[in-house]
GROMACS .gro file of C-alpha atoms in nm:
model
  489
    1MET     CA    1   0.010   0.010  -0.035
    2ASN     CA    2   0.255   0.242   0.073
    3ASP     CA    3   0.402   0.267  -0.250
    4LEU     CA    4   0.079   0.304  -0.442
    5VAL     CA    5  -0.079   0.559  -0.266
    6ARG     CA    6   0.297   0.713  -0.253
    7GLN     CA    7   0.356   0.666  -0.660
    8HIS     CA    8   0.011   0.741  -0.761
    9THR     CA    9  -0.135   1.027  -0.518
   10ALA     CA   10  -0.104   1.265  -0.340
   11LEU     CA   11  -0.132   1.167   0.042
   12SER     CA   12   0.040   1.271   0.339
   13ASP     CA   13   0.201   1.059   0.535
   14SER     CA   14  -0.016   1.121   0.793
   15ASP     CA   15  -0.323   1.032   0.500
   16LEU     CA   16  -0.125   0.736   0.406
   17GLU     CA   17  -0.033   0.690   0.859
   18TRP     CA   18  -0.461   0.625   0.909
   19LEU     CA   19  -0.542   0.422   0.581
   20HIS     CA   20  -0.259   0.180   0.796
   21LEU     CA   21  -0.504   0.219   1.097
   22LEU     CA   22  -0.834   0.140   0.874
   23VAL     CA   23  -0.705  -0.144   0.713
   24SER     CA   24  -0.614  -0.255   1.051
   25GLU     CA   25  -0.930  -0.227   1.157
   26TRP     CA   26  -1.179  -0.292   0.811
   27GLN     CA   27  -1.127  -0.686   0.855
   28LEU     CA   28  -1.458  -0.631   1.157
   29LEU     CA   29  -1.670  -0.398   0.859
   30SER     CA   30  -1.612  -0.668   0.587
   31ASP     CA   31  -1.739  -0.970   0.909
   32LEU     CA   32  -2.088  -0.800   1.022
   33SER     CA   33  -2.132  -0.678   0.598
   34PHE     CA   34  -2.092  -1.034   0.461
   35ALA     CA   35  -1.850  -0.802   0.157
   36ASP     CA   36  -1.561  -0.736  -0.003
   37LEU     CA   37  -1.359  -0.402   0.075
   38VAL     CA   38  -1.182  -0.249  -0.136
   39LEU     CA   39  -0.956   0.078  -0.068
   40TRP     CA   40  -0.907   0.326  -0.387
   41VAL     CA   41  -0.813   0.658  -0.405
   42PRO     CA   42  -0.843   0.936  -0.627
   43THR     CA   43  -0.455   0.957  -0.886
   44LEU     CA   44  -0.245   1.315  -0.810
   45ASP     CA   45  -0.383   1.405  -1.118
   46GLY     CA   46  -0.811   1.353  -1.006
   47THR     CA   47  -0.821   1.110  -1.335
   48ARG     CA   48  -0.882   0.803  -1.222
   49TYR     CA   49  -0.840   0.594  -0.911
   50VAL     CA   50  -0.574   0.307  -0.790
   51SER     CA   51  -0.717   0.045  -0.552
   52VAL     CA   52  -0.443  -0.038  -0.281
   53ALA     CA   53  -0.574  -0.215  -0.084
   54GLN     CA   54  -0.851  -0.572  -0.017
   55MET     CA   55  -0.957  -0.693   0.226
   56ARG     CA   56  -1.238  -1.097   0.184
   57PRO     CA   57  -1.523  -1.193   0.445
   58ASN     CA   58  -1.507  -1.457   0.690
   59THR     CA   59  -1.864  -1.410   0.747
   60GLY     CA   60  -1.935  -1.475   0.441
   61PRO     CA   61  -1.861  -1.510  -0.026
   62THR     CA   62  -1.675  -1.293  -0.155
   63SER     CA   63  -1.747  -1.112  -0.393
   64TYR     CA   64  -1.423  -1.055  -0.649
   65GLN     CA   65  -1.169  -1.383  -0.712
   66ASP     CA   66  -0.898  -1.162  -0.827
   67ASP     CA   67  -0.669  -0.949  -0.648
   68MET     CA   68  -0.798  -0.622  -0.693
   69VAL     CA   69  -0.476  -0.431  -0.536
   70GLY     CA   70  -0.318  -0.173  -0.753
   71HIS     CA   71  -0.593  -0.191  -1.029
   72LEU     CA   72  -0.660   0.125  -1.203
   73VAL     CA   73  -1.021   0.289  -1.295
   74PRO     CA   74  -1.067   0.601  -1.457
   75ARG     CA   75  -1.281   0.801  -1.294
   76GLY     CA   76  -1.633   0.819  -1.457
   77ARG     CA   77  -1.691   0.442  -1.554
   78ARG     CA   78  -1.810   0.368  -1.180
   79PRO     CA   79  -2.079   0.701  -1.097
   80MET     CA   80  -2.130   0.548  -0.752
   81LEU     CA   81  -1.718   0.607  -0.578
   82ASP     CA   82  -1.716   0.948  -0.773
   83ALA     CA   83  -2.050   1.044  -0.598
   84ALA     CA   84  -1.923   0.924  -0.266
   85LEU     CA   85  -1.584   1.085  -0.247
   86ASP     CA   86  -1.718   1.416  -0.420
   87GLU     CA   87  -2.056   1.504  -0.143
   88GLY     CA   88  -1.824   1.307   0.141
   89ARG     CA   89  -2.191   1.023   0.241
   90ILE     CA   90  -2.199   0.659   0.141
   91VAL     CA   91  -2.402   0.625  -0.182
   92ARG     CA   92  -2.601   0.312  -0.143
   93GLU     CA   93  -2.838   0.427  -0.522
   94GLY     CA   94  -2.833   0.182  -0.783
   95ASP     CA   95  -2.866  -0.156  -0.890
   96PRO     CA   96  -2.672  -0.472  -0.802
   97GLU     CA   97  -2.370  -0.573  -1.099
   98TRP     CA   98  -2.351  -0.908  -1.262
   99ARG     CA   99  -1.966  -1.035  -1.251
  100GLU     CA  100  -1.951  -1.432  -1.360
  101GLU     CA  101  -2.358  -1.513  -1.329
  102VAL     CA  102  -2.291  -1.386  -0.934
  103PRO     CA  103  -2.496  -1.056  -0.836
  104VAL     CA  104  -2.253  -0.721  -0.623
  105ARG     CA  105  -2.459  -0.507  -0.449
  106VAL     CA  106  -2.246  -0.241  -0.459
  107GLU     CA  107  -2.171   0.065  -0.175
  108SER     CA  108  -1.975   0.284  -0.204
  109ILE     CA  109  -1.777   0.457   0.156
  110PRO     CA  110  -1.628   0.776   0.213
  111VAL     CA  111  -1.254   0.737   0.403
  112ARG     CA  112  -1.265   1.112   0.619
  113ARG     CA  113  -0.972   1.244   0.860
  114GLU     CA  114  -1.003   1.607   0.946
  115GLY     CA  115  -1.325   1.696   0.728
  116ARG     CA  116  -1.202   1.556   0.376
  117VAL     CA  117  -1.223   1.243   0.187
  118LEU     CA  118  -0.942   1.047   0.106
  119GLY     CA  119  -1.062   0.767  -0.027
  120VAL     CA  120  -1.376   0.587  -0.125
  121ILE     CA  121  -1.474   0.184   0.053
  122ALA     CA  122  -1.592   0.005  -0.254
  123ARG     CA  123  -1.850  -0.229  -0.024
  124ASN     CA  124  -1.903  -0.510  -0.272
  125THR     CA  125  -2.200  -0.791  -0.089
  126ASN     CA  126  -2.223  -1.094  -0.293
  127LEU     CA  127  -2.618  -1.133  -0.326
  128LEU     CA  128  -2.610  -1.540  -0.442
  129THR     CA  129  -2.782  -1.624  -0.050
  130VAL     CA  130  -2.931  -1.413   0.115
  131ARG     CA  131  -3.139  -1.520   0.260
  132THR     CA  132  -3.402  -1.438   0.500
  133PRO     CA  133  -3.163  -1.333   0.810
  134SER     CA  134  -3.121  -1.455   1.145
  135ARG     CA  135  -3.091  -1.220   1.485
  136LEU     CA  136  -2.712  -1.214   1.450
  137GLU     CA  137  -2.702  -1.155   1.090
  138LEU     CA  138  -2.928  -0.853   1.184
  139THR     CA  139  -2.765  -0.754   1.431
  140TYR     CA  140  -2.383  -0.785   1.238
  141LEU     CA  141  -2.557  -0.578   0.921
  142GLN     CA  142  -2.678  -0.253   1.176
  143SER     CA  143  -2.298  -0.288   1.388
  144ALA     CA  144  -2.147  -0.283   0.994
  145SER     CA  145  -2.394   0.040   0.938
  146ASP     CA  146  -2.333   0.203   1.193
  147LEU     CA  147  -1.890   0.181   1.180
  148ALA     CA  148  -1.962   0.257   0.761
  149GLN     CA  149  -2.124   0.565   0.924
  150MET     CA  150  -1.866   0.614   1.121
  151ILE     CA  151  -1.552   0.577   0.817
  152ALA     CA  152  -1.752   0.803   0.678
  153ASN     CA  153  -1.800   1.092   0.952
  154GLY     CA  154  -1.437   1.056   1.004
  155THR     CA  155  -1.463   0.873   1.371
  156PHE     CA  156  -1.389   0.562   1.254
  157PRO     CA  157  -1.113   0.388   1.304
  158PHE     CA  158  -0.983   0.520   1.604
  159PRO     CA  159  -0.641   0.701   1.661
  160GLY     CA  160  -0.347   0.568   1.809
  161GLN     CA  161  -0.526   0.187   1.883
  162GLN     CA  162  -0.445   0.011   1.578
  163VAL     CA  163  -0.494  -0.355   1.641
  164ASP     CA  164  -0.317  -0.650   1.564
  165MET     CA  165  -0.641  -0.845   1.480
  166ASP     CA  166  -0.416  -1.135   1.438
  167ALA     CA  167  -0.430  -1.159   1.827
  168SER     CA  168  -0.753  -0.982   1.914
  169PRO     CA  169  -1.124  -1.051   1.876
  170ARG     CA  170  -1.279  -1.201   1.578
  171ALA     CA  171  -1.671  -1.030   1.496
  172GLY     CA  172  -1.729  -1.494   1.492
  173ASP     CA  173  -1.543  -1.535   1.798
  174GLY     CA  174  -1.841  -1.305   1.994
  175LEU     CA  175  -2.018  -1.021   1.945
  176ILE     CA  176  -2.235  -0.883   2.263
  177ARG     CA  177  -2.407  -0.512   2.123
  178LEU     CA  178  -2.454  -0.337   2.416
  179ASP     CA  179  -2.774   0.032   2.422
  180ALA     CA  180  -2.593   0.339   2.494
  181ASP     CA  181  -2.696   0.266   2.861
  182GLY     CA  182  -2.417  -0.047   2.838
  183ILE     CA  183  -2.671  -0.320   2.882
  184VAL     CA  184  -2.719  -0.598   2.637
  185GLN     CA  185  -2.966  -0.558   2.326
  186TYR     CA  186  -2.797  -0.973   2.212
  187ALA     CA  187  -2.550  -1.125   2.266
  188SER     CA  188  -2.403  -1.378   1.963
  189PRO     CA  189  -2.409  -1.815   2.120
  190ASN     CA  190  -1.961  -1.750   2.137
  191GLY     CA  191  -2.105  -1.466   2.320
  192LEU     CA  192  -2.272  -1.599   2.589
  193SER     CA  193  -2.071  -1.959   2.550
  194ALA     CA  194  -1.784  -1.741   2.681
  195TYR     CA  195  -1.957  -1.578   3.000
  196HIS     CA  196  -2.071  -1.917   3.044
  197ARG     CA  197  -1.682  -1.986   3.059
  198LEU     CA  198  -1.676  -1.732   3.384
  199GLY     CA  199  -1.889  -1.847   3.515
  200LEU     CA  200  -2.262  -1.670   3.460
  201ALA     CA  201  -2.549  -1.928   3.571
  202ALA     CA  202  -2.805  -1.694   3.355
  203ASP     CA  203  -2.892  -1.475   2.914
  204LEU     CA  204  -2.703  -1.151   2.945
  205VAL     CA  205  -2.983  -1.009   2.770
  206GLY     CA  206  -3.119  -0.789   2.945
  207HIS     CA  207  -2.812  -0.708   3.224
  208HIS     CA  208  -2.575  -0.473   3.237
  209LEU     CA  209  -2.303  -0.604   3.073
  210GLY     CA  210  -2.010  -0.417   3.292
  211GLU     CA  211  -2.186  -0.478   3.638
  212THR     CA  212  -2.242  -0.839   3.513
  213THR     CA  213  -1.874  -0.895   3.410
  214ALA     CA  214  -1.717  -0.741   3.779
  215GLN     CA  215  -1.964  -0.954   3.904
  216LEU     CA  216  -1.817  -1.245   3.754
  217ALA     CA  217  -1.425  -1.211   3.820
  218PRO     CA  218  -1.273  -1.276   4.192
  219SER     CA  219  -1.241  -0.970   4.387
  220ARG     CA  220  -0.984  -0.684   4.298
  221GLY     CA  221  -1.124  -0.402   4.549
  222PRO     CA  222  -1.071  -0.071   4.323
  223VAL     CA  223  -0.978  -0.193   3.967
  224ASP     CA  224  -1.371  -0.394   3.997
  225GLU     CA  225  -1.567   0.004   3.896
  226SER     CA  226  -1.239  -0.049   3.604
  227LEU     CA  227  -1.355  -0.293   3.503
  228ALA     CA  228  -1.728  -0.282   3.486
  229LYS     CA  229  -1.654   0.087   3.295
  230LEU     CA  230  -1.394  -0.091   3.047
  231ALA     CA  231  -1.678  -0.336   3.017
  232SER     CA  232  -1.984  -0.107   2.908
  233GLY     CA  233  -1.816  -0.006   2.630
  234TRP     CA  234  -1.762   0.360   2.679
  235ALA     CA  235  -1.367   0.401   2.588
  236PRO     CA  236  -1.214   0.196   2.271
  237ARG     CA  237  -1.028  -0.080   2.511
  238GLU     CA  238  -0.932  -0.473   2.516
  239PHE     CA  239  -0.823  -0.650   2.803
  240GLU     CA  240  -0.900  -0.971   2.944
  241VAL     CA  241  -1.081  -1.125   3.287
  242GLU     CA  242  -0.967  -1.357   3.468
  243GLY     CA  243  -1.236  -1.659   3.581
  244SER     CA  244  -1.299  -1.892   3.878
  245ASP     CA  245  -1.282  -2.148   3.558
  246GLY     CA  246  -1.219  -1.919   3.292
  247VAL     CA  247  -1.049  -1.638   3.011
  248ILE     CA  248  -1.200  -1.455   2.789
  249GLN     CA  249  -1.037  -1.134   2.613
  250LEU     CA  250  -1.281  -0.884   2.510
  251ARG     CA  251  -1.231  -0.571   2.308
  252ALA     CA  252  -1.527  -0.280   2.340
  253ILE     CA  253  -1.594  -0.032   2.046
  254PRO     CA  254  -1.829   0.282   2.125
  255LEU     CA  255  -2.074   0.339   1.810
  256LYS     CA  256  -2.174   0.712   1.741
  257PRO     CA  257  -2.272   0.681   1.413
  258LYS     CA  258  -2.446   0.984   1.459
  259GLY     CA  259  -2.205   1.189   1.709
  260ASN     CA  260  -2.384   1.081   1.939
  261HIS     CA  261  -2.257   0.756   2.170
  262ILE     CA  262  -2.572   0.507   2.052
  263GLY     CA  263  -2.403   0.197   2.176
  264SER     CA  264  -2.148  -0.020   2.195
  265LEU     CA  265  -2.002  -0.383   2.057
  266VAL     CA  266  -1.761  -0.567   2.213
  267LEU     CA  267  -1.593  -0.839   2.114
  268LEU     CA  268  -1.509  -1.145   2.256
  269ARG     CA  269  -1.300  -1.455   2.280
  270ASP     CA  270  -1.232  -1.769   2.489
  271VAL     CA  271  -0.876  -1.815   2.567
  272THR     CA  272  -0.856  -1.995   2.894
  273GLU     CA  273  -0.715  -2.280   2.676
  274LEU     CA  274  -0.454  -2.044   2.492
  275ARG     CA  275  -0.360  -1.843   2.803
  276ARG     CA  276  -0.332  -2.151   2.974
  277ARG     CA  277  -0.030  -2.305   2.720
  278GLU     CA  278   0.114  -1.986   2.729
  279ARG     CA  279   0.139  -2.061   3.144
  280GLU     CA  280   0.247  -2.431   3.097
  281LEU     CA  281   0.519  -2.305   2.843
  282ILE     CA  282   0.670  -1.982   3.097
  283THR     CA  283   0.718  -2.284   3.384
  284LYS     CA  284   0.828  -2.496   3.127
  285ASP     CA  285   1.081  -2.225   3.016
  286ALA     CA  286   1.193  -2.099   3.340
  287THR     CA  287   1.201  -2.429   3.441
  288ILE     CA  288   1.470  -2.510   3.187
  289ARG     CA  289   1.682  -2.199   3.294
  290GLU     CA  290   1.701  -2.354   3.649
  291ILE     CA  291   1.841  -2.655   3.544
  292HIS     CA  292   2.096  -2.448   3.294
  293HIS     CA  293   2.168  -2.259   3.614
  294ARG     CA  294   2.223  -2.535   3.869
  295VAL     CA  295   2.412  -2.732   3.584
  296LYS     CA  296   2.629  -2.436   3.574
  297ASN     CA  297   2.723  -2.415   3.970
  298ASN     CA  298   2.752  -2.816   3.941
  299LEU     CA  299   3.035  -2.729   3.689
  300GLN     CA  300   3.214  -2.481   3.852
  301THR     CA  301   3.251  -2.670   4.229
  302VAL     CA  302   3.410  -2.952   3.981
  303ALA     CA  303   3.653  -2.683   3.854
  304ALA     CA  304   3.685  -2.550   4.172
  305LEU     CA  305   3.740  -2.867   4.293
  306LEU     CA  306   3.996  -2.963   4.016
  307ARG     CA  307   4.115  -2.632   4.128
  308LEU     CA  308   4.232  -2.768   4.455
  309GLN     CA  309   4.341  -3.097   4.398
  310ALA     CA  310   4.614  -3.023   4.133
  311ARG     CA  311   4.754  -2.779   4.378
  312ARG     CA  312   4.811  -3.005   4.626
  313ILE     CA  313   4.973  -3.221   4.300
  314GLY     CA  314   5.320  -3.252   4.333
  315SER     CA  315   5.418  -3.318   3.947
  316PRO     CA  316   5.450  -3.069   3.707
  317GLU     CA  317   5.272  -3.303   3.462
  318GLY     CA  318   4.981  -3.341   3.651
  319ARG     CA  319   4.884  -3.020   3.773
  320GLU     CA  320   4.874  -2.926   3.430
  321ALA     CA  321   4.659  -3.212   3.298
  322LEU     CA  322   4.460  -3.043   3.650
  323GLU     CA  323   4.478  -2.740   3.488
  324GLU     CA  324   4.338  -2.804   3.107
  325ALA     CA  325   4.117  -2.969   3.236
  326VAL     CA  326   3.921  -2.670   3.468
  327ARG     CA  327   3.937  -2.431   3.170
  328ARG     CA  328   3.772  -2.766   3.010
  329VAL     CA  329   3.503  -2.791   3.194
  330GLY     CA  330   3.455  -2.434   3.228
  331SER     CA  331   3.442  -2.396   2.891
  332ILE     CA  332   3.120  -2.588   2.941
  333ALA     CA  333   3.015  -2.360   3.215
  334ILE     CA  334   3.050  -2.073   3.019
  335VAL     CA  335   2.699  -2.208   2.734
  336HIS     CA  336   2.525  -2.323   3.005
  337GLU     CA  337   2.541  -2.020   3.214
  338THR     CA  338   2.455  -1.789   2.879
  339LEU     CA  339   2.148  -2.003   2.814
  340SER     CA  340   2.002  -1.932   3.140
  341GLN     CA  341   1.958  -1.671   3.065
  342ASN     CA  342   1.793  -1.684   2.802
  343LEU     CA  343   1.408  -1.757   2.659
  344ASP     CA  344   1.512  -2.066   2.418
  345GLU     CA  345   1.802  -2.275   2.338
  346ARG     CA  346   1.985  -2.031   2.130
  347VAL     CA  347   2.265  -1.839   2.254
  348GLU     CA  348   2.527  -1.533   2.134
  349PHE     CA  349   2.804  -1.703   2.085
  350ASP     CA  350   3.048  -1.388   2.030
  351GLU     CA  351   3.012  -1.381   2.363
  352ILE     CA  352   3.145  -1.674   2.483
  353ALA     CA  353   3.388  -1.684   2.152
  354ASP     CA  354   3.554  -1.408   2.399
  355ARG     CA  355   3.509  -1.540   2.703
  356VAL     CA  356   3.665  -1.841   2.610
  357LEU     CA  357   3.948  -1.686   2.442
  358ALA     CA  358   3.985  -1.478   2.732
  359MET     CA  359   4.009  -1.760   3.043
  360VAL     CA  360   4.281  -1.944   2.766
  361ALA     CA  361   4.462  -1.620   2.731
  362GLU     CA  362   4.555  -1.656   3.168
  363ILE     CA  363   4.776  -1.972   3.041
  364SER     CA  364   5.052  -1.673   2.973
  365PRO     CA  365   4.961  -1.372   3.104
  366GLY     CA  366   5.033  -1.003   2.943
  367ARG     CA  367   5.279  -1.263   2.698
  368VAL     CA  368   5.055  -1.390   2.393
  369ALA     CA  369   4.771  -1.124   2.344
  370GLY     CA  370   4.435  -1.394   2.194
  371ARG     CA  371   4.145  -1.136   2.008
  372ARG     CA  372   3.814  -1.178   1.794
  373THR     CA  373   3.684  -1.081   1.393
  374GLY     CA  374   3.369  -1.129   1.262
  375ARG     CA  375   3.065  -1.322   1.330
  376PHE     CA  376   2.975  -1.605   1.468
  377GLY     CA  377   2.645  -1.540   1.537
  378ILE     CA  378   2.328  -1.705   1.713
  379LEU     CA  379   2.360  -2.045   1.732
  380ASP     CA  380   2.187  -2.334   1.840
  381ALA     CA  381   2.261  -2.491   2.188
  382GLU     CA  382   2.428  -2.830   2.102
  383VAL     CA  383   2.661  -2.655   1.896
  384ALA     CA  384   2.867  -2.416   2.095
  385THR     CA  385   2.874  -2.592   2.392
  386PRO     CA  386   3.158  -2.866   2.136
  387LEU     CA  387   3.258  -2.590   2.041
  388SER     CA  388   3.314  -2.387   2.300
  389MET     CA  389   3.519  -2.702   2.389
  390VAL     CA  390   3.753  -2.665   2.073
  391LEU     CA  391   3.765  -2.340   2.092
  392THR     CA  392   3.905  -2.404   2.485
  393GLU     CA  393   4.101  -2.652   2.328
  394LEU     CA  394   4.282  -2.495   1.994
  395LEU     CA  395   4.373  -2.221   2.184
  396GLN     CA  396   4.490  -2.345   2.468
  397ASN     CA  397   4.730  -2.567   2.261
  398ALA     CA  398   4.848  -2.208   2.028
  399MET     CA  399   4.946  -2.095   2.393
  400GLU     CA  400   5.123  -2.412   2.572
  401HIS     CA  401   5.304  -2.469   2.221
  402GLY     CA  402   5.308  -2.211   1.986
  403PHE     CA  403   5.565  -2.001   2.160
  404GLY     CA  404   5.866  -2.076   2.407
  405PRO     CA  405   5.904  -1.917   2.735
  406GLY     CA  406   5.973  -1.550   2.737
  407GLU     CA  407   5.809  -1.551   2.343
  408HIS     CA  408   5.521  -1.260   2.314
  409GLY     CA  409   5.320  -1.298   2.009
  410THR     CA  410   4.937  -1.318   1.857
  411VAL     CA  411   4.633  -1.611   1.825
  412GLU     CA  412   4.371  -1.431   1.660
  413ILE     CA  413   4.028  -1.623   1.597
  414THR     CA  414   3.813  -1.559   1.252
  415ALA     CA  415   3.452  -1.681   1.213
  416MET     CA  416   3.232  -1.616   0.898
  417ARG     CA  417   2.899  -1.715   0.853
  418SER     CA  418   2.826  -1.846   0.384
  419GLY     CA  419   2.536  -2.021   0.247
  420THR     CA  420   2.185  -2.032   0.264
  421ARG     CA  421   2.017  -1.968   0.559
  422LYS     CA  422   1.913  -2.341   0.633
  423ASP     CA  423   2.207  -2.452   0.502
  424ALA     CA  424   2.456  -2.198   0.656
  425ARG     CA  425   2.785  -2.270   0.688
  426LEU     CA  426   3.045  -2.169   1.001
  427LEU     CA  427   3.418  -2.065   0.870
  428ILE     CA  428   3.592  -2.010   1.241
  429SER     CA  429   4.007  -2.033   1.159
  430VAL     CA  430   4.233  -1.994   1.481
  431GLN     CA  431   4.568  -1.917   1.362
  432ASP     CA  432   4.884  -1.764   1.592
  433ASP     CA  433   5.244  -1.684   1.464
  434GLY     CA  434   5.454  -1.839   1.742
  435ARG     CA  435   5.717  -2.121   1.593
  436GLY     CA  436   5.463  -2.323   1.409
  437LEU     CA  437   5.383  -2.655   1.310
  438PRO     CA  438   5.670  -2.947   1.333
  439GLU     CA  439   5.788  -3.107   1.068
  440GLY     CA  440   5.619  -3.424   0.924
  441PHE     CA  441   5.318  -3.328   1.175
  442ASP     CA  442   5.007  -3.506   1.042
  443ALA     CA  443   4.701  -3.308   1.201
  444GLN     CA  444   4.484  -3.638   1.139
  445ARG     CA  445   4.657  -3.803   1.320
  446ALA     CA  446   4.818  -3.637   1.597
  447GLY     CA  447   4.823  -3.812   1.950
  448ASN     CA  448   4.732  -3.440   2.142
  449LEU     CA  449   4.493  -3.539   2.324
  450GLY     CA  450   4.330  -3.250   2.317
  451LEU     CA  451   4.328  -3.257   1.898
  452GLN     CA  452   4.170  -3.568   2.027
  453ILE     CA  453   3.868  -3.402   2.152
  454VAL     CA  454   3.900  -3.178   1.844
  455ARG     CA  455   3.837  -3.411   1.609
  456THR     CA  456   3.638  -3.688   1.772
  457LEU     CA  457   3.342  -3.311   1.804
  458VAL     CA  458   3.453  -3.130   1.484
  459GLU     CA  459   3.369  -3.465   1.293
  460GLY     CA  460   3.162  -3.660   1.517
  461GLU     CA  461   2.953  -3.519   1.686
  462MET     CA  462   2.906  -3.188   1.438
  463GLY     CA  463   2.948  -3.328   1.124
  464GLY     CA  464   3.205  -3.081   0.962
  465THR     CA  465   3.600  -3.135   0.901
  466PHE     CA  466   3.950  -2.967   1.024
  467ASP     CA  467   4.189  -2.904   0.929
  468MET     CA  468   4.543  -2.718   1.089
  469VAL     CA  469   4.804  -2.583   0.835
  470PRO     CA  470   5.166  -2.377   0.828
  471ALA     CA  471   4.955  -1.955   0.868
  472PRO     CA  472   5.122  -1.767   0.581
  473GLY     CA  473   5.404  -1.602   0.715
  474ARG     CA  474   5.489  -1.779   1.037
  475GLY     CA  475   5.249  -1.922   1.282
  476THR     CA  476   5.021  -2.237   1.237
  477ARG     CA  477   4.659  -2.218   1.144
  478VAL     CA  478   4.364  -2.446   1.235
  479VAL     CA  479   4.064  -2.422   1.008
  480LEU     CA  480   3.745  -2.539   1.070
  481ASP     CA  481   3.436  -2.547   0.885
  482LEU     CA  482   3.065  -2.687   0.999
  483PRO     CA  483   2.795  -2.694   0.946
  484VAL     CA  484   2.539  -2.437   1.156
  485GLY     CA  485   2.163  -2.413   0.920
  486ALA     CA  486   1.882  -2.506   1.117
  487GLU     CA  487   1.772  -2.840   0.937
  488LYS     CA  488   2.109  -2.952   1.002
  489SER     CA  489   2.080  -3.326   1.149
   0.00000   0.00000   0.00000
């Protein structure tokens, strides 16, 4: 719609925002009218109309099989559009049109904002299935007529009340019509069922909806008065009411077709099961985060015990082996700490890589500098945990074996993503400027425990590749190629 309005019309950004607000609401008008809606806006030169939006009803058959958005119509071809635009009134005169052997009643509703008519809504009703209307259908049509008049007057939609139609109740979910005093004139079967879920034992018709709703909700002291006013429909609001056996979502729409408040529409939906599932998910999320937090604490305890044990060992080799184990356990603890702060099993790995780099740098404080370039991005926990261990081993190996006593240097981690979203790959290199590899070194056969861990995790658990080669100029370069796409098995 933005492109069409800016390309073909003279409407301002504030006018366009009003049209967006209207389009966010007009599914309700379409459903209540049992009709298709097409929004026509005059072009910049005033000689044509361009259709910028279209809506089909959920309550009846469509009048348009084709998409009308983007169509241009010369002024004069559809006199009802001209009359609605020029006179600023709803135009209903005219005989039904025949489209593919289907009779269609056409009406035109001017869209007014601050005294100006921005465009015209063509309301098209398929008459092929017209029958004697029921009380529900009559209420729908009368409510649609009131909303159409409010659009023509510029009092609907309500400024600052843009609605998410996917989350808000719709007409078919449940509808209650109130008079000016908040007394229920009509309640649809779905609407009545929702109130029965709250604990209502009688009919709603003839009762004050606000007072009835406040009585059914658990006592909240001063809030009860506010709830009664909201449910009376005096202001455009969306809210929820929770009773002992259910939760209903309500949306109040004041009706002022001629400027005076004549009543309200209340759309409502039983969201009991939806809220129950949400609470279950919240509970599960909290439980998962708590598990990660406890695993992190346990791993840190294990690391502390290993550190204490290392201090009591006289053998330098034994002490070094335990200190390596401490760093391995610590790298896993970092991942679980990050997961304990998230709502899902995905982590921003750049922070983890930086913390692992800082932890391993303690091996040679001040001698070997570590840095990271590029981004790892967000990774699943099943990738993040083994990858953190792999980085720990590679960095530890570089700092311990790449530089001799008293030597200074740099170790750099580089990360880059490639491929499509579903077949993404993560390319990682760990490069140092140290002494380099021994002559005849074969990374695939080296018996070093750290490299064995790297090979097992990269090739066996993550399904990637691992290679260790001389770096250009000086030092060693380790290259990892890992699949991280959504469909990785």
